Structure formats: C-alpha cells, structure tokens
Amino acid sequence: MSAGVNTFAPLLPTSDTDVVTSTFSLVDYVVFVLLLVLSLAIGLYHAFRGWGQHTVGQLLMADRKMSCLPVALSLLATFQSAVAILGVPSEIYRFGTQYWFLGCCYFLGLLIPAHVFIPVFYRLHLTSAYEYLELRFNKAVRVCGTVTFIFQMVIYMGVVLYAPSLALNAVTGFDLWLSVLTLGIVCTVYTALGGLKAVIWTDVFQTLVMFLGQLVVIIVGSAKVGGLGHVWEVASQHGRISGIVLDPDPFVRHTFWTLAFGGVFMMLSLYGVNQAQVQRYLSSRTEKAAVLSCYAVFPCQQLVLCMSCLIGLVMFVYYQEYPMSTQQAQAAPDQFVLYFVMDLLKGLPGLPGLFVACLFSGSLSTISSAFNSLATVTMEDLIRPWFPQFSEVQAIMLSRILAFGYGLLCLGMAYISSQMGSVLQAALSIFGMVGGPLLGLFCLGMFFPCANPLGAIVGLLAGLIMAFWIGIGSIVTNMASGVAPSPPNISSFSLPSNLTTVTMTTLMPPTTLSKPTGLQHLYSLSYLWYSAHNSTTVIVVGLIVSLLTVGDSEVPLPSGGMRGRTLNPRTIYPVLPKLLALLPMSCQKRFHCISYSQVDLSVDTAAFPEKMSNGTLKNSRDKEAVAVPEEGSAHQGNSPTFILQETSL
C-alpha cells in the first residue's frame, strides 16, 4: 500500500465478507438502533417541552440553570468520543502502556480551568468565550478567535463523525456513508431543535452507554483469558508494561514529560478555553457548581483512561492465545478494537451491538456539542454584533438554522477526514495545531496586562503559521518517507509480519532508525507538544509586538494597563499576587506585597460595557452577581469590588 492511500478502508478478502457481516445479529442491530432512537427522543423531549416559549438563553445556555452532575458528565462526553474509544486501546496494543501516563496531566489540566478560567468567564456573564476577547482587546480580536475556533471544530468533527461509521463498516459490512449520514442527521435534529439542555441530557445518557460498553468488553475479555492478573502478567512478559521514561527530548513521541506536561497544554486547550466546554461551565446555575463540575471530571477522566488502556491490554493478551485472522491482520490499527470485540462477543447476542452503540454514543455526544457551540459563537460573535435588531423569535430560528447548517457542513468534512491517518493522532494533532494558538491568545489577554489588540492578532497569526508549518511539514515528511512507524518506548514488541507492510499515514512522522536532521527534526516534534509550542509562540510574539507598538499616552491602572487604552480589570487574572499570597506572611512582608486598591466597578462600568444575550449593551452594575472577583464579597445592592495587588521589590 502506498503512503498516500487511505489506510482506514477495511481490507476485506472476498471470501471473508459474509462471515464478518453475519457476526452482527438482529439483536445487535436492535440495540444499536435503540441508542439512536433514545438519543433522538431525549433531544426532542427538551425541544418540544415548552415549544413556543423558548428563548435564546434557553436554547444556547440552558437558561443557566444546570446542576453540577449533568454538566460534569457532559464535559466528559464532549471529547470522550469514538476517537478515544477506538484509538487508545489500539495505541496500548501496539506501543505499550506509556500512553497511560497521560492521566498525570489531568490534575493540572482541570485544576487550572477550575480556578483561573471559570471564575473569569463566569463573572463576566458571557455567552460566547470569544466575548472575552472583545472585552479584553477589541472586536477584531474577537472575530479572529471565533473564526479560528470554527475552523478547528469543523475539521475535528469530520474525524469524529467518520470514525464510528468506519468501524461499523469494517465489522458488519453496513454501508459506510449511510451510517455517516444517519449519525449526522440524528445528531443535527436533536441539537438544532433542543439546544444546549437537550445536548447535555443526551450526553448524560450516552456517557452511561459508553461506560457500560467498555466495561462489558473488559469483564468478558479478562474472564476469557484468565483474569486481569493474568493479563498484566502476560503483557509484562511481552514488554507491554512501560516504565517511566524520563527522556526530556520533546521529539520522542511519548515520554513521561511529554504526556504529563505537554498533555497539560492540550487539556487546557480543551477544558480551559474551548467554547464547547466553556458553554457548559456558563450554563451552570452558580459559579461553585461550574467549578465542582470541573472537579468531578477528574476521577471520571481517570476511570475512562484506565478502561481504555485495560481494553488494549486484554486485546493484546487475547491475540496471544487466539491469533488474528488474515482479514484482521490486514486491517488498519484503528479497526483492531472492533474486530477484537466481534471475536470476543460473537456468542453473546446484543453485546457487540452494545459496544457499537458505545462508539456511536461517543460520536453523538461530541458532534452535538460541536454543533451547538458552533451555532452559539456564530450567532453571538458574527451575527448579533452587526444585527442587534433581531427579535427573540428570529434569533431562535436563526440559531436552529445555524445548527442544521453546521451539521450538513460536518457531513461533508467526514469525507476529508477519511483521507487522514491514525484516528487518535489525527484528532489530537488538529486540536494541538489550532487549539494551541487559541489557548495562547486567551492566556496573553488574561495574564499579561501590557498586551494590546495588535499584539494579540499578530501573535495569533504567528501561532497558526507555526502550527501549520510544523503540522503540514510532518504530514509531508511522513508521506515521503514511506516507512511504517516502529513502536517506541518498549523493550520488546512485534506486530504480525504482514502488518509491517502497511504504511500508516498519520499527522506525526514515523519513528525510523536514522535520526532526522534539520527541518525534518523539527517536524518530528511530538504531537502532544503542539499545544505548548504554539501557545507559547502566540504569547511571545504577542508580547513583543505589544511592547513595540505602545503609544505615547498611557492610562495608568493598578494592573499595568495598555498604553493608550482603558483596561477592564475584570478581564485580568493577577498571577503574581495570587502566587505571592501562597507564601507565608513573613515572606509577603519581605516582598512588600500590598493590597492597595479596591476598584469600584461602578465607576468604570461606563468604560467597560459588556455584550448581553439580547444583543444590547448593558453596564455590569445593571446585572446581578456578575463580577465577584473576591471570594465572599456580597452585592447587597452595591457594586461589586475587584481587588488587585501590586508587588514592589
């Protein structure tokens, strides 16, 4: 197979086709269809409940009345798609358990959003995360951020929509594009009609299906090969259990540092500034509920990662005892999991259908979140600022049309995703390539008061150029090499001999025996460092441009301010004072850390108007419980206060 050929397409010998198709029984199809019907029913229930009385706030933000648990499960489901369900076990099967160390990044990757991003976003009473960029910089920066996000999510949705349909086609012979169309239409209908509340509650149901499907595979598989203890023992004997690789080289695909710290930036781009997640935080009834929902995701993420890795180990041990068929050995790695499930559960009607339903649950939850968030940012960032005269009925109708439109667009992008390589790496690389610069843009505005709009725009462009330079360069290098990747970071490992002839087209270059030099070495940067590298580029370039383009006049603010501009203090997270507050009091006195200014926002609200959900400009003092930067501060009819600290050495 040549490098440019689609490696996703199942290589099915003619003689085996009937055998594969017959393994998916009528009961399995019933279970699978039941998932689609129940998902659609939940969505339509919330769509028609109170039909005619819906508001834009209900459609896009679930009326900001969601509780902690459903928000947490929805946060988990949003990016726990079929990409991970298919990709992670395959990764463990092929390369060992080094990927499991990704769980180390979840702590900081969720703690930072809970205590940095959520408070800032929630207290500004936003609908779109990119409203923040207008409050911090200007409208041009907001539009740039919105367009970048739309591009990111549309591309990613193609991968997520295509992956489970590919799996279903590989093991059942069910028409690939018919399943893509079915999945896309079902998801588009309940998302467009039911809005965010329908998306969140279907996410809850689909998350439970995902847990159940994976748990069944682990229980049945481990029982068939002799228990989890035996699985671990055999995997260890074959070098599948990886130790901690402390190599700091960022060009090594998976090391402890790459997974534990490079993964933090990837998590921040997902759970910190991505609109699909921010929208869920903002739909919570209180800021505390939003923070708790972020905390609740941590153990759930660890559990999901453990289950996926255990499936990979069980699959490896299973095929040590029951060798792969020719058809399975010729399949693309991302199809291994489904073939394994069909082998394992073929005598248990309904269970293969449950696992396929698990895959489709992952995709439904992810793409429904994407459609809803894409419709929200388009409405709030690109349409309403220019057409504020829209009535409530017109705005609701347009929001639903946008969700339908994005659904159709993502159906088209599914074909493009079919030309990509490994599902897991492709999806994560796209998020790193585009999500990294967006993370850098928000960090530039939130942590650096001296950054100005020109610096933000130039920094974002520099980050995107760097991202696509390295990303596309790695693709071209990989395709030109024509060498199948060899498994790094394990002591001994061998794929079936006929798999070594299959060329994998991925977004990361293959690991070869000869060490790359020059630009090829740069292109071999681990995909998990994409977000860190690209966000750092945005911050560095943005700060340099901001410092070189300061005006002659300066508006002094306790937080530093932007020269020639008025800075809204509620858009800044005071990093240095927060860090110094963790020190003992004696150290704080030594550094002369003083809290010298309480800024009464009632004085500044005229200078800091905020975009409200109805499209009009309204001062923050006219809203209730919007900005409470200091824990425990009460309104009681007064304007909220914001405490800033300055350190003088």
XYZ file of C-alpha atoms in Angstrom, residues 295-621:
327
model
C -13.537 18.780 39.654
C -15.941 15.901 39.029
C -14.490 15.361 35.557
C -11.077 14.422 37.038
C -11.964 10.987 38.510
C -14.215 10.273 35.534
C -11.369 11.007 33.111
C -9.034 8.740 35.063
C -11.614 5.950 35.025
C -12.207 6.296 31.291
C -8.470 6.261 30.562
C -7.968 3.164 32.720
C -10.814 1.329 30.999
C -9.486 2.164 27.526
C -5.961 1.058 28.454
C -7.229 -2.176 30.006
C -9.124 -2.981 26.817
C -5.850 -2.568 24.919
C -4.018 -4.933 27.270
C -6.829 -7.501 27.226
C -6.846 -7.321 23.441
C -3.079 -7.936 23.311
C -3.251 -10.983 25.606
C -6.315 -12.324 23.787
C -4.474 -12.326 20.470
C -1.520 -14.074 22.063
C -3.830 -17.007 22.737
C -6.148 -16.663 19.723
C -4.100 -15.426 16.733
C -5.585 -12.864 14.380
C -7.188 -13.921 11.129
C -5.714 -12.729 7.850
C -8.505 -10.195 7.486
C -7.883 -8.699 10.919
C -4.123 -8.551 10.441
C -4.572 -6.578 7.212
C -6.900 -4.016 8.803
C -5.847 -0.532 9.817
C -4.845 -0.303 13.518
C -7.899 1.769 14.388
C -10.098 -1.144 13.331
C -8.412 -3.624 15.693
C -10.749 -2.841 18.571
C -13.935 -3.623 16.678
C -12.560 -6.855 15.266
C -11.499 -7.822 18.769
C -14.951 -7.061 20.157
C -16.658 -9.079 17.431
C -14.337 -12.027 18.139
C -14.812 -11.758 21.873
C -18.581 -11.249 21.999
C -19.699 -13.209 18.930
C -21.508 -15.818 21.050
C -23.333 -13.218 23.127
C -26.115 -11.598 21.068
C -26.651 -7.928 21.825
C -23.244 -7.247 23.348
C -21.477 -6.445 20.050
C -24.327 -4.051 19.329
C -23.845 -2.519 22.766
C -20.203 -1.769 22.031
C -21.025 -0.267 18.639
C -23.659 1.801 20.447
C -20.878 2.819 22.834
C -18.834 4.070 19.863
C -21.743 5.974 18.401
C -22.563 7.438 21.820
C -19.090 8.929 21.896
C -19.533 10.495 18.491
C -23.077 11.711 19.133
C -22.044 13.491 22.334
C -19.043 15.129 20.695
C -20.591 16.321 17.469
C -23.787 17.535 19.157
C -21.656 19.673 21.471
C -19.756 20.972 18.474
C -22.889 21.866 16.506
C -24.333 23.714 19.488
C -21.133 25.625 20.258
C -20.569 26.494 16.593
C -24.104 27.848 16.311
C -23.598 29.841 19.524
C -20.350 31.553 18.517
C -21.637 32.286 15.020
C -24.794 33.841 16.420
C -23.203 35.769 19.279
C -19.891 36.782 17.686
C -20.518 37.112 13.959
C -24.223 37.966 13.552
C -25.664 39.707 16.608
C -22.990 42.416 16.896
C -23.925 43.544 13.364
C -27.674 42.873 13.522
C -28.779 43.674 17.092
C -32.340 44.364 15.943
C -33.195 40.661 15.646
C -36.264 39.729 17.660
C -36.247 36.772 20.047
C -38.205 34.602 17.614
C -35.905 35.482 14.726
C -32.810 34.795 16.833
C -34.118 31.363 17.893
C -34.951 30.419 14.326
C -31.562 31.581 13.057
C -29.754 29.658 15.819
C -31.533 26.467 14.794
C -30.763 27.077 11.119
C -27.088 27.559 12.004
C -27.010 24.258 13.908
C -28.567 22.483 10.905
C -26.094 24.185 8.586
C -23.082 23.106 10.606
C -24.453 19.579 10.711
C -24.541 19.465 6.918
C -21.072 21.006 6.697
C -19.603 18.402 9.039
C -21.133 15.644 6.944
C -19.070 16.962 4.068
C -15.939 17.178 6.230
C -16.307 13.489 7.080
C -15.102 12.659 3.597
C -11.966 14.759 4.064
C -11.263 13.045 7.380
C -11.290 9.731 5.532
C -8.028 10.790 3.933
C -6.301 11.216 7.310
C -4.204 8.655 9.117
C -4.489 7.223 12.623
C -7.726 8.460 14.169
C -6.342 9.207 17.628
C -3.253 11.073 16.474
C -5.089 12.941 13.737
C -7.697 14.276 16.159
C -5.216 15.263 18.873
C -2.882 16.855 16.335
C -5.676 19.012 14.938
C -6.544 20.208 18.425
C -2.893 20.946 19.081
C -2.410 22.732 15.785
C -5.422 25.032 16.152
C -6.332 24.779 19.837
C -2.809 25.747 20.932
C -2.872 29.234 19.332
C -6.337 29.880 20.796
C -5.076 28.910 24.247
C -2.139 31.280 23.780
C -4.489 34.100 22.779
C -6.597 33.764 25.931
C -3.504 33.425 28.147
C -1.992 36.516 26.523
C -5.045 38.545 27.423
C -5.651 37.075 30.860
C -2.110 37.022 32.291
C -0.355 39.958 30.552
C -1.965 43.382 31.081
C 0.547 45.015 28.715
C -0.717 43.024 25.695
C -2.649 45.097 23.152
C -5.017 44.193 20.278
C -2.355 44.396 17.571
C -0.091 42.107 19.569
C -2.982 39.664 20.053
C -3.797 39.476 16.330
C -0.181 39.200 15.188
C 0.548 36.653 17.922
C -2.453 34.525 16.888
C -1.401 34.619 13.232
C 2.182 33.708 14.172
C 0.929 30.798 16.273
C -1.283 29.497 13.470
C 1.505 29.814 10.893
C 3.903 27.951 13.172
C 1.271 25.302 13.909
C 0.516 24.544 10.281
C 4.146 24.785 9.244
C 5.126 22.025 11.660
C 1.874 20.074 11.271
C 1.811 20.042 7.476
C 5.575 19.542 7.363
C 5.233 16.425 9.481
C 2.490 15.079 7.200
C 4.556 15.651 4.059
C 7.674 14.171 5.652
C 5.715 11.138 6.796
C 4.174 10.554 3.393
C 7.534 10.957 1.658
C 9.288 8.535 3.982
C 7.065 5.579 3.088
C 8.221 3.779 6.243
C 5.848 2.236 8.755
C 6.338 3.584 12.267
C 8.162 1.351 14.669
C 6.941 1.239 18.265
C 8.990 3.437 20.629
C 9.390 3.269 24.383
C 9.003 -0.502 24.847
C 11.583 -3.186 25.406
C 10.225 -5.812 23.033
C 7.321 -5.846 20.639
C 6.391 -7.398 17.345
C 3.365 -6.925 15.178
C 2.169 -9.693 12.911
C 4.576 -9.808 9.991
C 2.014 -8.820 7.404
C 1.187 -5.641 9.334
C 4.682 -4.281 8.885
C 3.993 -3.786 5.184
C 1.098 -1.440 5.839
C 2.094 2.214 5.621
C 0.322 4.398 8.147
C -0.402 7.950 7.073
C -0.576 9.961 10.297
C -0.122 13.531 11.348
C 3.101 12.562 13.090
C 6.238 11.407 11.289
C 7.233 7.762 11.649
C 9.897 6.651 14.055
C 12.820 5.488 11.931
C 16.217 4.104 12.711
C 18.021 7.114 11.230
C 17.757 10.253 13.310
C 16.226 13.170 11.378
C 18.201 16.360 10.952
C 17.427 19.985 10.133
C 13.793 20.787 9.429
C 12.912 17.108 9.458
C 13.966 17.046 13.101
C 11.588 19.961 13.794
C 8.789 18.111 12.026
C 9.245 15.144 14.349
C 8.065 17.158 17.368
C 5.724 15.018 19.458
C 2.090 15.809 18.719
C 1.450 16.323 22.453
C 3.793 19.319 22.446
C 1.878 21.047 19.646
C -0.375 22.986 22.027
C 2.512 24.062 24.276
C 4.710 25.131 21.366
C 2.009 27.024 19.506
C 0.509 28.777 22.524
C 3.976 29.870 23.634
C 4.573 31.288 20.149
C 1.389 33.376 20.429
C 2.375 34.736 23.841
C 5.987 35.577 22.932
C 5.166 37.212 19.586
C 2.141 38.986 21.074
C 4.192 40.473 23.909
C 6.989 41.595 21.566
C 4.548 43.295 19.182
C 2.652 44.877 22.088
C 5.842 46.330 23.550
C 6.968 47.642 20.153
C 3.633 49.314 19.371
C 2.926 51.235 22.598
C 1.562 54.735 22.137
C 2.720 57.990 23.637
C -0.125 58.198 26.115
C -0.743 55.790 28.930
C -3.732 55.212 31.138
C -2.286 54.121 34.493
C -4.069 51.192 36.089
C -3.116 49.110 39.112
C -2.769 46.105 36.819
C -0.366 47.825 34.459
C -2.816 48.722 31.721
C -2.405 49.076 27.970
C -0.878 52.274 26.707
C -3.487 54.455 25.071
C -6.321 52.143 26.109
C -8.564 51.588 29.087
C -8.175 48.129 30.577
C -11.096 46.302 32.180
C -9.564 44.878 35.392
C -12.091 42.041 35.480
C -10.549 40.560 32.328
C -7.150 40.133 34.008
C -6.123 37.288 36.293
C -3.499 38.696 38.723
C -0.971 35.855 38.576
C 1.870 37.335 40.646
C -0.302 38.491 43.589
C -2.056 35.105 43.616
C 1.271 33.282 43.745
C 2.676 35.553 46.438
C -0.474 35.064 48.505
C 0.525 31.409 48.861
C 3.735 32.395 50.670
C 3.965 32.799 54.451
C 3.077 36.263 55.760
C 6.717 36.973 56.624
C 7.712 36.405 53.006
C 4.871 38.579 51.757
C 6.033 41.416 54.002
C 9.590 40.947 52.797
C 8.454 41.386 49.203
C 6.296 44.371 50.245
C 3.221 42.708 48.784
C 0.369 45.136 49.424
C -3.299 45.182 48.565
C -3.605 48.842 47.882
C -6.522 49.269 45.559
C -10.126 48.278 45.608
C -11.548 49.287 42.275
C -15.217 50.143 42.486
C -16.551 48.882 39.190
C -19.482 51.253 39.338
C -17.002 53.992 38.483
C -15.659 52.124 35.474
C -18.713 50.362 34.073
C -19.378 53.109 31.568
C -15.952 52.380 30.130
C -16.451 48.622 30.186
C -19.811 47.826 28.558
C -20.492 44.150 28.065
C -22.399 42.316 25.408
C -25.573 40.789 26.785
C -27.513 37.824 25.433
C -30.218 40.048 23.876
C -27.670 41.880 21.699
C -27.780 45.218 23.571
C -25.019 46.899 25.504
C -25.511 46.942 29.240
C -23.340 48.030 32.135
C -22.199 45.366 34.600
C -23.771 47.173 37.540
